[in-house]
Amino acid sequence: MGGALIAVALSTAPWLVWTLWLQKRASYRLPPLVAFSVSAAGGLGIASCVSYLLLETIGLTSRSLVVTDLVVALLSVSALWRLRLHRARLTSTSASTSSSNMRSRLWAGATALVICLAAIAIVLALVDTPYGVGDPVTNWTLKARFIYRGGAGWTDLFSPELPRWILSDYPLLLPLSIARVWHYVGDDTPAGPIVVQLVFWLALVTCVWGTVWRLRGVKAAAVATIAVVSMPILVTYTGRQYADVPFACLITASLSVLLLRDGDRAPLAVVAASGLLAGFAAWTKNEGLLFVLALVAVRGGYLLVLRRRPGEAAREIAVLVLGAAGPLLAVAHFKLNHGMAGASDDPRRLTEVFHMLADPARLAVVMRGAWRVLLSPALWGWGPLLAIGFFASAIRINRATARSFAFPAAVILVMALGYLTAYQLSPYDLAWHVRTSVDRLLLHLAPVAILTLAMASNAAPPERLRDRDDCQV
Amino acid sequence: MAGALVVAAVLALTRTITAEWPPRIGQHHAWNLKGADSWEMDGAYRRLRASLPSRGVVSFLAPEAEGSGTSRKSLVFAQFALAPIVLVPFDGEVTEEGPGLRTVAPSLLYSRRPQTFAERLIVELPSSDDRAASQYVPDGFACTRAEARILLCRRSTR
């Protein structure tokens, strides 16, 4: 377990430097829990991309990995030292948000209690099924074993003679993160995927808390976080070690920093971080490519239509795309060299595509399946419903809240339409495909949806709402 | 409303925890083992795990060609961390076990790309009969009998 924690801790070093740089150069302090979330999730993302580079060049061995990590750590320590020298000049914009009254502490305590209970439930599930259930066994962890144990023969993973349930066209953030931990531990222990999964779960939870706390105050943060954490579906899929939890974490973190950009006057540098996190989502699951497209398109439209600042919009979109470029290059290299192994060799004609897209019977199957999942208290618990009630009762319609709500809501809408299109064009038995996946697709969007609802409420201190009315692009 | 949320969340999570209490390490594996057909091999697999190399891909030749037993076996093997598992049945054609699931026909194994995946190979024999064993040893592999029905093989020629 010690080796696993060292592997994770080392991966966060570049982000630690970034958050301090943000404070020094831009005089902006991320909410501490968002900084933790971005550092943990983004750190694992960067480490997996570096591991992929090693894998494709000199080979991913314990030696190459440790040497690379040491170089990165030394550079980080050097940069931290230089930044530390300037610490006296740091300023923070967040002083006004610190709240120490008893009620705030009570809400924070209640949230911590629920998070602890959820963590216990997840650990029990992990103990029960330490190798995971379903996809991790047949896909994510199995791929990690090919990478860790296969040596130069790791590409056997893409052999067409392997069973098709190994989703060989899915990218490698999770397998490489697990393999990296195994290299530090020296064994392919189940602790590897468990630690990676728990880090992403914690990063998701802290991201929701930190973002809503900064933008809407402690009570709204407590409601949003408890609603997310108490969802049985999140507990279940974290315990089963599915990649959908890291994916949900990355898209939530990516959107969160943009919400902080809008609502807390975060500098342009956070937009690059948002792009990077979105790129890592694409490096985790194929659905991430849809998220990158949705994010760029919606952000562009939002800035042009609602903010009417084309110059700023162009600059921000350029930074967003630039941020996503690194992981997307890894995805492109992976797809071109390996990831097409699972691609269909039976391209459909255009007319057939249109026919499938417009088929009302297929649409009915998808909607029925999604509706059944959405209405299941066994999957969601009562948390999201009560959170909807809370935020609906606190809704305040003005220009600021409408803007804060419109952007993430539009991203969710585009994602949902993308998922619907994918189902309409699914080459599999549609009922089976929907039955086995729609709950996880909805899980991707659930934390972001709760975050979005929180943005529509007026739960923030009044002075912060006034601030947002004239916030900069 | 917010207070009700806290109470609902605490109750729901407490219920989940009490349902799972006390912790049962690897309970899911036991469930799988009971559900499949030849899980008397369980002890053999566990012993085998200790003798496997720490690095390298291991393939697994299984007697079943189709049915849920095959997929269950592959799952259990992966859970026991014997994997990477390449599950290759001795007989039967390419079989679909539902969307996205496939097993590999022996013709592929023996003629087109024999022993593609492994330096090491585990062969689970259909019986413990010595005479049957040799016909299941692929060319290019040298095997030793690890258990009554299990051969542990190493690639002898490339």
XYZ file of C-alpha atoms in Angstrom:
631
model
C 0.000 0.000 0.000
C 2.933 2.322 0.740
C 4.269 1.936 -2.795
C 0.824 2.684 -4.197
C 0.552 5.891 -2.194
C 4.059 6.970 -3.240
C 3.120 6.403 -6.885
C -0.002 8.553 -6.524
C 1.725 11.241 -4.448
C 4.573 11.609 -6.965
C 2.094 12.113 -9.786
C 0.612 15.179 -8.104
C 3.919 17.086 -7.928
C 3.564 19.074 -11.192
C 0.058 20.177 -10.198
C 1.220 21.307 -6.802
C 3.676 23.574 -8.576
C 0.898 24.794 -10.852
C -1.435 25.728 -8.012
C 1.361 27.661 -6.287
C 2.292 29.297 -9.565
C -1.355 30.292 -9.923
C -1.218 31.989 -6.551
C 2.023 33.777 -7.264
C 1.581 34.859 -10.871
C -2.166 35.367 -11.024
C -2.884 36.112 -7.386
C -5.600 33.499 -7.463
C -6.064 30.734 -4.948
C -8.126 27.738 -6.007
C -10.442 26.423 -3.292
C -8.146 23.989 -1.430
C -10.334 20.968 -2.084
C -10.600 21.804 -5.781
C -6.809 22.161 -5.850
C -6.563 18.706 -4.272
C -9.066 17.288 -6.739
C -7.372 18.771 -9.801
C -3.931 17.738 -8.521
C -4.980 14.149 -7.854
C -7.044 13.530 -10.991
C -4.851 15.630 -13.252
C -1.712 14.155 -11.696
C -2.795 10.630 -12.513
C -3.651 11.841 -16.006
C -0.219 13.342 -16.631
C 1.518 10.324 -15.135
C -0.422 7.987 -17.409
C 0.471 10.050 -20.488
C 4.159 9.992 -19.492
C 3.878 6.243 -18.904
C 2.388 5.846 -22.376
C 5.312 7.773 -23.835
C 7.722 5.420 -22.045
C 5.697 2.393 -23.111
C 5.903 3.403 -26.761
C 9.580 4.392 -26.712
C 12.007 2.790 -24.275
C 9.512 0.518 -22.553
C 7.633 0.896 -19.301
C 9.893 -0.681 -16.720
C 10.220 0.015 -13.021
C 13.594 1.656 -13.706
C 12.415 3.929 -16.525
C 9.393 4.906 -14.482
C 11.261 5.725 -11.294
C 13.961 7.696 -13.143
C 11.338 9.736 -15.005
C 9.349 10.370 -11.837
C 12.482 11.412 -9.979
C 13.383 13.911 -12.692
C 9.852 15.364 -12.594
C 9.912 15.432 -8.778
C 13.278 17.202 -8.699
C 12.100 19.797 -11.207
C 8.956 20.268 -9.139
C 10.886 20.693 -5.900
C 13.151 23.213 -7.600
C 10.148 25.156 -8.880
C 8.454 24.947 -5.490
C 11.551 26.345 -3.839
C 11.641 29.291 -6.190
C 7.948 29.955 -5.665
C 8.339 29.670 -1.922
C 10.843 32.501 -1.985
C 8.101 34.745 -3.280
C 5.483 33.562 -0.861
C 5.335 36.826 1.004
C 3.957 38.485 -2.107
C 1.069 36.071 -2.499
C -2.457 37.360 -2.276
C -5.738 35.574 -2.157
C -9.129 36.472 -3.478
C -10.823 34.014 -1.248
C -10.569 35.651 2.128
C -14.187 36.699 2.012
C -15.378 33.116 1.614
C -13.874 31.747 4.777
C -16.665 31.068 7.151
C -16.173 29.946 10.665
C -19.572 30.283 12.237
C -21.161 27.371 14.014
C -23.771 26.666 11.346
C -21.103 26.352 8.671
C -19.170 23.975 10.855
C -22.276 21.886 11.392
C -22.864 21.580 7.658
C -19.233 20.738 7.056
C -19.386 18.153 9.838
C -22.548 16.565 8.438
C -20.931 16.365 5.025
C -17.780 14.821 6.470
C -19.913 12.247 8.279
C -21.723 11.244 5.080
C -18.428 11.095 3.161
C -16.965 8.803 5.860
C -20.021 6.531 5.733
C -19.816 6.352 1.947
C -16.091 5.579 2.176
C -16.807 2.726 4.599
C -19.494 1.339 2.271
C -17.087 1.512 -0.665
C -14.246 -0.128 1.257
C -16.580 -2.959 2.275
C -17.524 -3.449 -1.382
C -13.851 -3.395 -2.368
C -13.025 -5.970 0.295
C -15.839 -8.140 -0.966
C -14.690 -7.933 -4.585
C -11.026 -6.884 -4.518
C -10.521 -7.679 -8.210
C -13.573 -5.672 -9.196
C -16.662 -6.848 -11.002
C -17.416 -6.825 -14.716
C -15.480 -4.349 -16.860
C -12.429 -4.020 -14.574
C -11.902 -7.780 -14.675
C -12.412 -8.154 -18.386
C -11.006 -4.855 -19.516
C -9.321 -2.209 -17.373
C -7.304 -4.285 -14.928
C -6.716 -6.974 -17.518
C -5.142 -4.380 -19.819
C -3.019 -3.190 -16.921
C -1.766 -6.758 -16.450
C -0.795 -7.006 -20.116
C 1.149 -3.761 -19.728
C 2.747 -4.726 -16.417
C 3.413 -8.401 -17.032
C 3.607 -8.488 -20.798
C 6.818 -6.475 -21.221
C 7.468 -5.896 -24.907
C 4.579 -8.247 -25.664
C 1.989 -5.912 -24.155
C 0.561 -5.265 -27.632
C -0.806 -8.820 -27.665
C -3.616 -7.012 -25.914
C -4.811 -5.861 -29.321
C -4.767 -9.260 -30.968
C -8.006 -9.990 -32.795
C -7.857 -13.458 -31.287
C -8.577 -12.091 -27.852
C -12.175 -12.119 -26.736
C -14.012 -9.032 -27.917
C -15.107 -8.106 -24.442
C -11.631 -6.716 -23.997
C -12.454 -3.241 -25.276
C -9.147 -2.802 -27.039
C -10.127 0.525 -28.602
C -10.652 2.153 -25.193
C -7.687 4.323 -24.205
C -5.257 3.715 -21.411
C -5.448 6.257 -18.598
C -6.790 3.760 -16.107
C -4.709 0.710 -17.144
C -1.529 2.776 -17.174
C -2.327 4.361 -13.812
C -2.806 0.882 -12.346
C 0.322 -0.524 -14.006
C 2.288 2.440 -12.706
C 1.220 1.687 -9.144
C 2.130 -1.971 -9.627
C 5.619 -0.983 -10.732
C 6.097 0.906 -7.491
C 4.622 -1.918 -5.407
C 6.519 -4.619 -7.306
C 3.508 -6.880 -7.736
C 0.177 -6.825 -9.560
C -1.715 -6.605 -6.313
C -5.422 -5.704 -6.210
C -4.345 -2.721 -4.089
C -3.265 -1.005 -7.349
C -6.668 -0.529 -8.977
C -8.278 -0.017 -5.564
C -6.014 2.920 -4.688
C -6.473 4.514 -8.120
C -10.255 4.161 -7.867
C -10.392 5.631 -4.366
C -8.256 8.607 -5.397
C -10.620 9.420 -8.257
C -13.678 9.002 -6.014
C -12.225 11.333 -3.411
C -11.222 13.815 -6.119
C -14.797 13.819 -7.436
C -16.289 14.432 -4.011
C -13.846 17.178 -3.051
C -14.293 18.875 -6.416
C -18.058 19.177 -5.945
C -17.631 20.418 -2.378
C -14.876 22.921 -3.154
C -16.554 24.416 -6.214
C -20.016 24.869 -4.722
C -18.552 26.076 -1.421
C -16.636 28.838 -3.172
C -19.491 29.862 -5.479
C -22.636 29.208 -3.456
C -21.594 28.905 0.175
C -21.272 26.114 2.659
C -24.889 24.945 2.905
C -25.271 24.537 -0.852
C -21.900 22.770 -0.919
C -23.071 20.371 1.768
C -26.321 19.617 -0.071
C -24.600 19.058 -3.419
C -21.827 16.916 -1.958
C -24.138 14.780 0.166
C -26.443 14.248 -2.811
C -23.507 13.033 -4.921
C -21.794 10.943 -2.257
C -24.923 9.164 -1.085
C -25.950 7.946 -4.540
C -25.926 4.129 -4.291
C -24.874 3.928 -7.952
C -21.673 5.843 -7.171
C -20.911 3.594 -4.200
C -21.589 0.510 -6.317
C -19.468 1.446 -9.321
C -16.608 2.752 -7.188
C -16.640 -0.552 -5.326
C -16.701 -2.431 -8.612
C -13.773 -0.336 -9.899
C -15.448 0.852 -13.098
C -13.751 3.520 -15.222
C -16.975 5.509 -15.178
C -16.080 6.959 -11.771
C -12.695 8.381 -12.894
C -14.445 9.622 -16.035
C -17.162 11.365 -14.014
C -14.459 12.874 -11.820
C -12.497 14.277 -14.764
C -15.455 15.877 -16.527
C -16.724 17.320 -13.239
C -13.292 18.779 -12.476
C -12.981 20.175 -15.995
C -16.327 21.964 -15.749
C -15.716 23.058 -12.169
C -12.636 25.094 -12.957
C -14.517 26.846 -15.754
C -17.332 27.639 -13.322
C -14.690 29.125 -11.034
C -13.387 31.096 -13.990
C -16.840 32.601 -14.493
C -17.977 32.914 -10.921
C -14.774 33.541 -9.021
C -12.705 35.472 -11.548
C -10.165 32.723 -11.892
C -7.404 33.589 -14.375
C -7.047 32.275 -17.916
C -4.608 29.611 -16.751
C -7.470 27.578 -15.255
C -8.977 27.309 -18.723
C -5.877 25.396 -19.830
C -6.319 23.135 -16.804
C -9.934 22.572 -17.786
C -8.860 21.587 -21.294
C -6.209 19.267 -19.901
C -8.730 17.543 -17.636
C -11.156 17.218 -20.535
C -8.344 15.674 -22.582
C -7.702 13.194 -19.778
C -11.394 12.292 -19.874
C -10.889 11.385 -23.541
C -7.765 9.442 -22.511
C -9.948 7.489 -20.046
C -12.968 6.531 -22.120
C -14.076 7.114 -25.701
C -17.011 9.127 -24.375
C -14.416 11.725 -23.383
C -13.978 12.716 -27.032
C -17.632 13.685 -27.040
C -17.056 15.676 -23.861
C -14.140 17.603 -25.390
C -16.265 18.496 -28.419
C -19.222 19.455 -26.228
C -17.054 21.550 -23.921
C -15.335 23.486 -26.715
C -18.538 24.047 -28.703
C -20.671 25.073 -25.732
C -17.980 27.262 -24.217
C -17.484 29.023 -27.536
C -21.206 29.540 -27.975
C -21.617 30.670 -24.380
C -18.903 33.291 -24.617
C -20.047 34.556 -27.994
C -23.792 34.597 -27.424
C -24.149 35.368 -23.722
C -20.994 37.343 -23.078
C -20.656 38.955 -26.520
C -16.894 39.192 -26.316
C -15.559 37.518 -29.468
C -11.931 38.437 -28.833
C -11.924 36.976 -25.349
C -13.889 33.980 -26.609
C -11.311 33.212 -29.285
C -8.487 33.476 -26.776
C -10.227 31.276 -24.238
C -11.164 28.600 -26.768
C -7.584 28.570 -28.058
C -6.282 28.026 -24.515
C -8.915 25.356 -23.863
C -7.947 23.447 -26.992
C -4.257 23.916 -26.268
C -4.787 22.449 -22.805
C -6.529 19.407 -24.226
C -3.944 18.940 -26.977
C -1.451 16.821 -25.019
C -3.837 14.066 -23.945
C -5.589 14.217 -27.315
C -2.255 13.578 -29.035
C -1.855 10.490 -26.864
C -5.389 9.417 -27.784
C -4.697 10.001 -31.482
C -1.441 8.022 -31.346
C -3.165 5.215 -29.483
C -6.084 5.092 -31.895
C -3.909 5.178 -34.983
C -1.475 2.534 -33.757
C -3.591 0.236 -31.610
C -7.077 1.410 -30.933
C -8.648 0.476 -34.237
C -8.379 -3.222 -33.419
C -11.926 -3.278 -32.176
C -13.294 -1.101 -34.954
C -16.053 -2.475 -37.067
C -15.049 -3.850 -40.460
C -18.587 -3.409 -41.676
C -19.059 0.283 -42.423
C -22.669 1.260 -42.787
C -24.041 3.171 -45.697
C -25.189 6.704 -45.145
C -28.820 5.836 -45.796
C -28.669 3.138 -43.163
C -27.227 5.614 -40.664
C -30.076 8.046 -41.309
C -32.590 5.248 -41.025
C -31.200 4.185 -37.641
C -31.020 7.760 -36.381
C -34.627 8.445 -37.288
C -35.988 5.108 -36.129
C -38.650 5.873 -33.486
C -38.646 2.278 -32.267
C -34.959 2.523 -31.378
C -35.533 5.876 -29.736
C -38.329 4.370 -27.650
C -36.057 1.555 -26.463
C -33.392 4.046 -25.378
C -35.795 6.437 -23.683
C -37.607 3.630 -21.901
C -34.305 2.227 -20.636
C -33.027 5.624 -19.515
C -36.309 6.528 -17.870
C -36.409 3.241 -15.965
C -32.901 3.886 -14.638
C -33.615 7.519 -13.775
C -36.668 6.578 -11.735
C -34.938 3.891 -9.726
C -34.412 4.889 -6.073
C -32.228 1.793 -5.711
C -29.679 3.434 -8.028
C -29.870 7.049 -6.953
C -31.271 6.999 -3.437
C -33.280 10.008 -2.302
C -30.306 12.387 -2.232
C -30.562 13.850 -5.741
C -34.341 14.315 -5.404
C -33.985 16.168 -2.112
C -31.132 18.222 -3.554
C -33.359 19.179 -6.487
C -36.020 20.238 -4.002
C -33.530 22.271 -1.995
C -32.005 24.049 -4.960
C -35.397 24.597 -6.621
C -36.641 26.311 -3.484
C -33.561 28.528 -3.503
C -33.566 29.321 -7.212
C -32.922 32.910 -8.139
C -33.381 33.940 -11.730
C -31.106 36.776 -12.673
C -28.449 37.303 -15.278
C -25.641 35.916 -13.150
C -27.329 32.692 -12.046
C -28.796 32.159 -15.513
C -25.319 32.371 -17.009
C -23.816 30.094 -14.365
C -26.583 27.573 -14.996
C -26.720 27.821 -18.783
C -23.152 26.821 -19.535
C -22.915 23.484 -17.633
C -26.559 22.678 -18.480
C -25.796 23.056 -22.176
C -22.763 20.760 -21.846
C -24.959 18.130 -20.169
C -27.557 18.484 -22.899
C -25.011 18.045 -25.694
C -23.497 15.036 -23.896
C -26.934 13.471 -23.476
C -27.718 14.016 -27.158
C -24.362 12.479 -28.060
C -25.103 9.420 -25.942
C -28.539 9.142 -27.530
C -26.996 9.267 -31.013
C -24.491 6.579 -30.050
C -27.339 4.334 -28.935
C -29.312 5.011 -32.092
C -26.309 3.892 -34.146
C -25.318 1.032 -31.868
C -24.272 -2.101 -33.782
C -25.258 -4.270 -30.801
C -28.609 -5.567 -29.732
C -30.046 -2.248 -28.617
C -32.041 -3.475 -25.626
C -28.979 -5.284 -24.311
C -26.729 -2.303 -24.979
C -29.035 0.110 -23.152
C -29.631 -2.290 -20.278
C -25.924 -2.804 -19.641
C -24.691 0.763 -20.003
C -27.277 3.501 -19.632
C -26.963 3.655 -15.840
C -23.223 4.321 -16.148
C -23.736 7.016 -18.796
C -26.181 8.733 -16.472
C -23.668 8.361 -13.660
C -21.173 10.365 -15.770
C -23.574 13.281 -15.864
C -25.113 13.088 -12.385
C -22.410 14.975 -10.408
C -22.262 17.683 -13.083
C -26.064 17.918 -13.066
C -26.119 18.475 -9.302
C -23.332 21.035 -9.652
C -25.399 22.785 -12.325
C -28.476 22.875 -10.129
C -26.420 24.412 -7.346
C -25.352 27.157 -9.748
C -28.980 28.151 -10.280
C -29.605 28.712 -6.604
C -29.103 31.903 -4.634
C -27.466 30.149 -1.743
C -24.329 32.267 -1.990
C -23.534 35.235 0.204
C -25.180 38.305 -1.406
C -21.912 40.129 -2.011
C -20.627 37.239 -4.114
C -23.752 37.252 -6.304
C -23.233 40.942 -6.902
C -19.633 40.217 -7.843
C -20.695 37.763 -10.502
C -22.882 40.277 -12.276
C -19.840 42.081 -13.545
C -17.304 39.304 -13.573
C -14.741 39.217 -16.306
C -14.564 36.771 -19.181
C -35.074 20.007 2.996
C -31.312 20.035 3.551
C -31.728 18.418 6.965
C -33.898 15.696 5.434
C -31.169 15.102 2.872
C -28.583 14.536 5.592
C -30.863 12.118 7.449
C -31.773 10.233 4.254
C -28.120 9.944 3.229
C -26.987 8.725 6.647
C -29.788 6.166 6.833
C -29.174 4.876 3.305
C -25.440 4.526 3.764
C -25.825 2.959 7.206
C -28.206 0.414 5.687
C -25.648 -0.360 2.955
C -22.900 -0.789 5.528
C -24.906 -3.039 7.832
C -25.926 -5.183 4.858
C -22.273 -5.710 4.007
C -21.142 -6.206 7.597
C -19.062 -8.108 8.653
C -16.529 -7.743 5.823
C -16.216 -10.844 3.671
C -12.951 -10.908 1.840
C -13.389 -12.183 -1.683
C -16.987 -13.238 -1.101
C -17.741 -12.578 -4.725
C -15.167 -15.151 -5.772
C -16.768 -17.785 -3.611
C -20.084 -17.017 -5.255
C -18.511 -17.527 -8.646
C -16.860 -20.725 -7.604
C -20.098 -22.232 -6.366
C -21.857 -21.264 -9.544
C -19.546 -22.876 -12.036
C -19.024 -26.463 -12.989
C -15.464 -27.560 -12.364
C -14.480 -25.518 -9.402
C -12.910 -28.377 -7.605
C -9.992 -26.953 -9.531
C -10.112 -23.934 -7.267
C -7.467 -25.235 -4.897
C -5.290 -26.173 -7.857
C -5.547 -22.672 -9.287
C -4.615 -21.160 -5.988
C -1.533 -23.347 -5.717
C -0.713 -22.594 -9.314
C -0.835 -18.896 -8.640
C 2.129 -19.227 -6.327
C 4.196 -21.006 -8.964
C 3.521 -18.546 -11.767
C 6.192 -16.107 -12.842
C 5.728 -12.597 -11.578
C 6.100 -11.194 -15.092
C 4.947 -12.297 -18.484
C 1.685 -13.171 -20.125
C 0.095 -16.506 -19.303
C -2.396 -18.192 -21.594
C -4.910 -20.706 -20.477
C -6.324 -23.602 -22.453
C -9.650 -24.753 -21.097
C -11.757 -27.762 -22.040
C -15.030 -25.886 -22.220
C -15.884 -24.380 -25.523
C -19.063 -22.557 -24.849
C -21.646 -21.682 -22.300
C -21.539 -19.548 -19.244
C -19.012 -21.806 -17.580
C -16.349 -20.468 -19.895
C -16.947 -16.834 -19.149
C -17.277 -17.551 -15.456
C -13.983 -19.352 -15.513
C -12.274 -16.476 -17.255
C -13.677 -14.081 -14.703
C -12.533 -16.167 -11.800
C -9.100 -16.553 -13.311
C -8.784 -12.830 -13.728
C -9.928 -12.335 -10.170
C -7.297 -14.733 -8.962
C -4.785 -12.573 -10.793
C -3.516 -15.373 -12.944
C -4.272 -13.134 -15.862
C -3.603 -11.830 -18.466
C -5.852 -14.646 -19.427
C -6.299 -15.863 -22.938
C -9.052 -18.357 -22.732
C -8.800 -20.902 -25.514
C -11.192 -23.835 -25.666
C -10.069 -27.150 -27.100
C -13.101 -27.833 -29.165
C -16.016 -26.132 -30.792
C -16.175 -23.382 -33.346
C -16.111 -19.676 -32.738
C -19.025 -19.173 -30.450
C -20.944 -16.061 -29.616
C -21.865 -15.846 -25.975
C -23.933 -12.767 -26.342
C -23.031 -9.424 -27.838
C -19.349 -8.769 -27.704
C -18.371 -12.124 -26.276
C -16.392 -14.620 -28.267
C -14.329 -17.659 -27.684
C -11.714 -18.844 -30.099
C -11.864 -21.961 -32.198
C -9.013 -24.491 -31.936
C -8.316 -24.108 -35.635
C -7.134 -20.615 -34.887
C -5.033 -21.819 -32.036
C -3.272 -24.629 -33.815
C -3.067 -23.522 -37.397
C -3.036 -19.789 -37.832
C -1.317 -18.228 -34.900
C -0.401 -20.957 -32.493
C 0.341 -19.862 -28.954
C 0.198 -16.256 -29.913
C 0.067 -14.822 -26.517
C 2.177 -16.707 -24.130
C 5.594 -17.609 -22.996
C 3.771 -19.540 -20.319
C 0.707 -21.616 -20.844
C -1.677 -23.304 -18.443
C -3.536 -26.260 -19.875
C -6.535 -27.582 -18.028
C -7.066 -31.127 -19.302
C -10.505 -32.623 -19.819
C -9.380 -35.649 -17.789
C -6.415 -36.773 -15.761
C -5.626 -39.507 -18.268
C -1.931 -39.395 -19.189
C -2.610 -40.469 -22.756
C -4.949 -37.556 -23.266
C -2.450 -35.031 -22.031
C -0.032 -35.117 -24.946
C -2.614 -34.255 -27.565
C -3.393 -31.012 -25.793
C 0.196 -29.800 -25.644
C 0.772 -27.324 -28.451
C 3.897 -27.528 -30.564
C 6.765 -25.495 -29.220
C 5.874 -25.928 -25.574
C 7.374 -28.148 -22.906
C 5.005 -29.027 -20.113
C 5.095 -30.392 -16.623
C 2.087 -31.644 -14.737
C 1.317 -29.228 -11.954
C -1.889 -30.878 -10.823
C -3.836 -33.952 -11.854
C -5.604 -32.054 -14.613
C -3.308 -29.093 -15.057
C -0.188 -28.775 -17.170
C 2.130 -25.856 -16.696
C 3.967 -25.224 -19.963
C 6.835 -23.039 -21.040
C 7.683 -22.098 -24.592
C 10.614 -24.194 -25.733
C 10.994 -22.907 -29.288
C 10.044 -19.636 -30.901
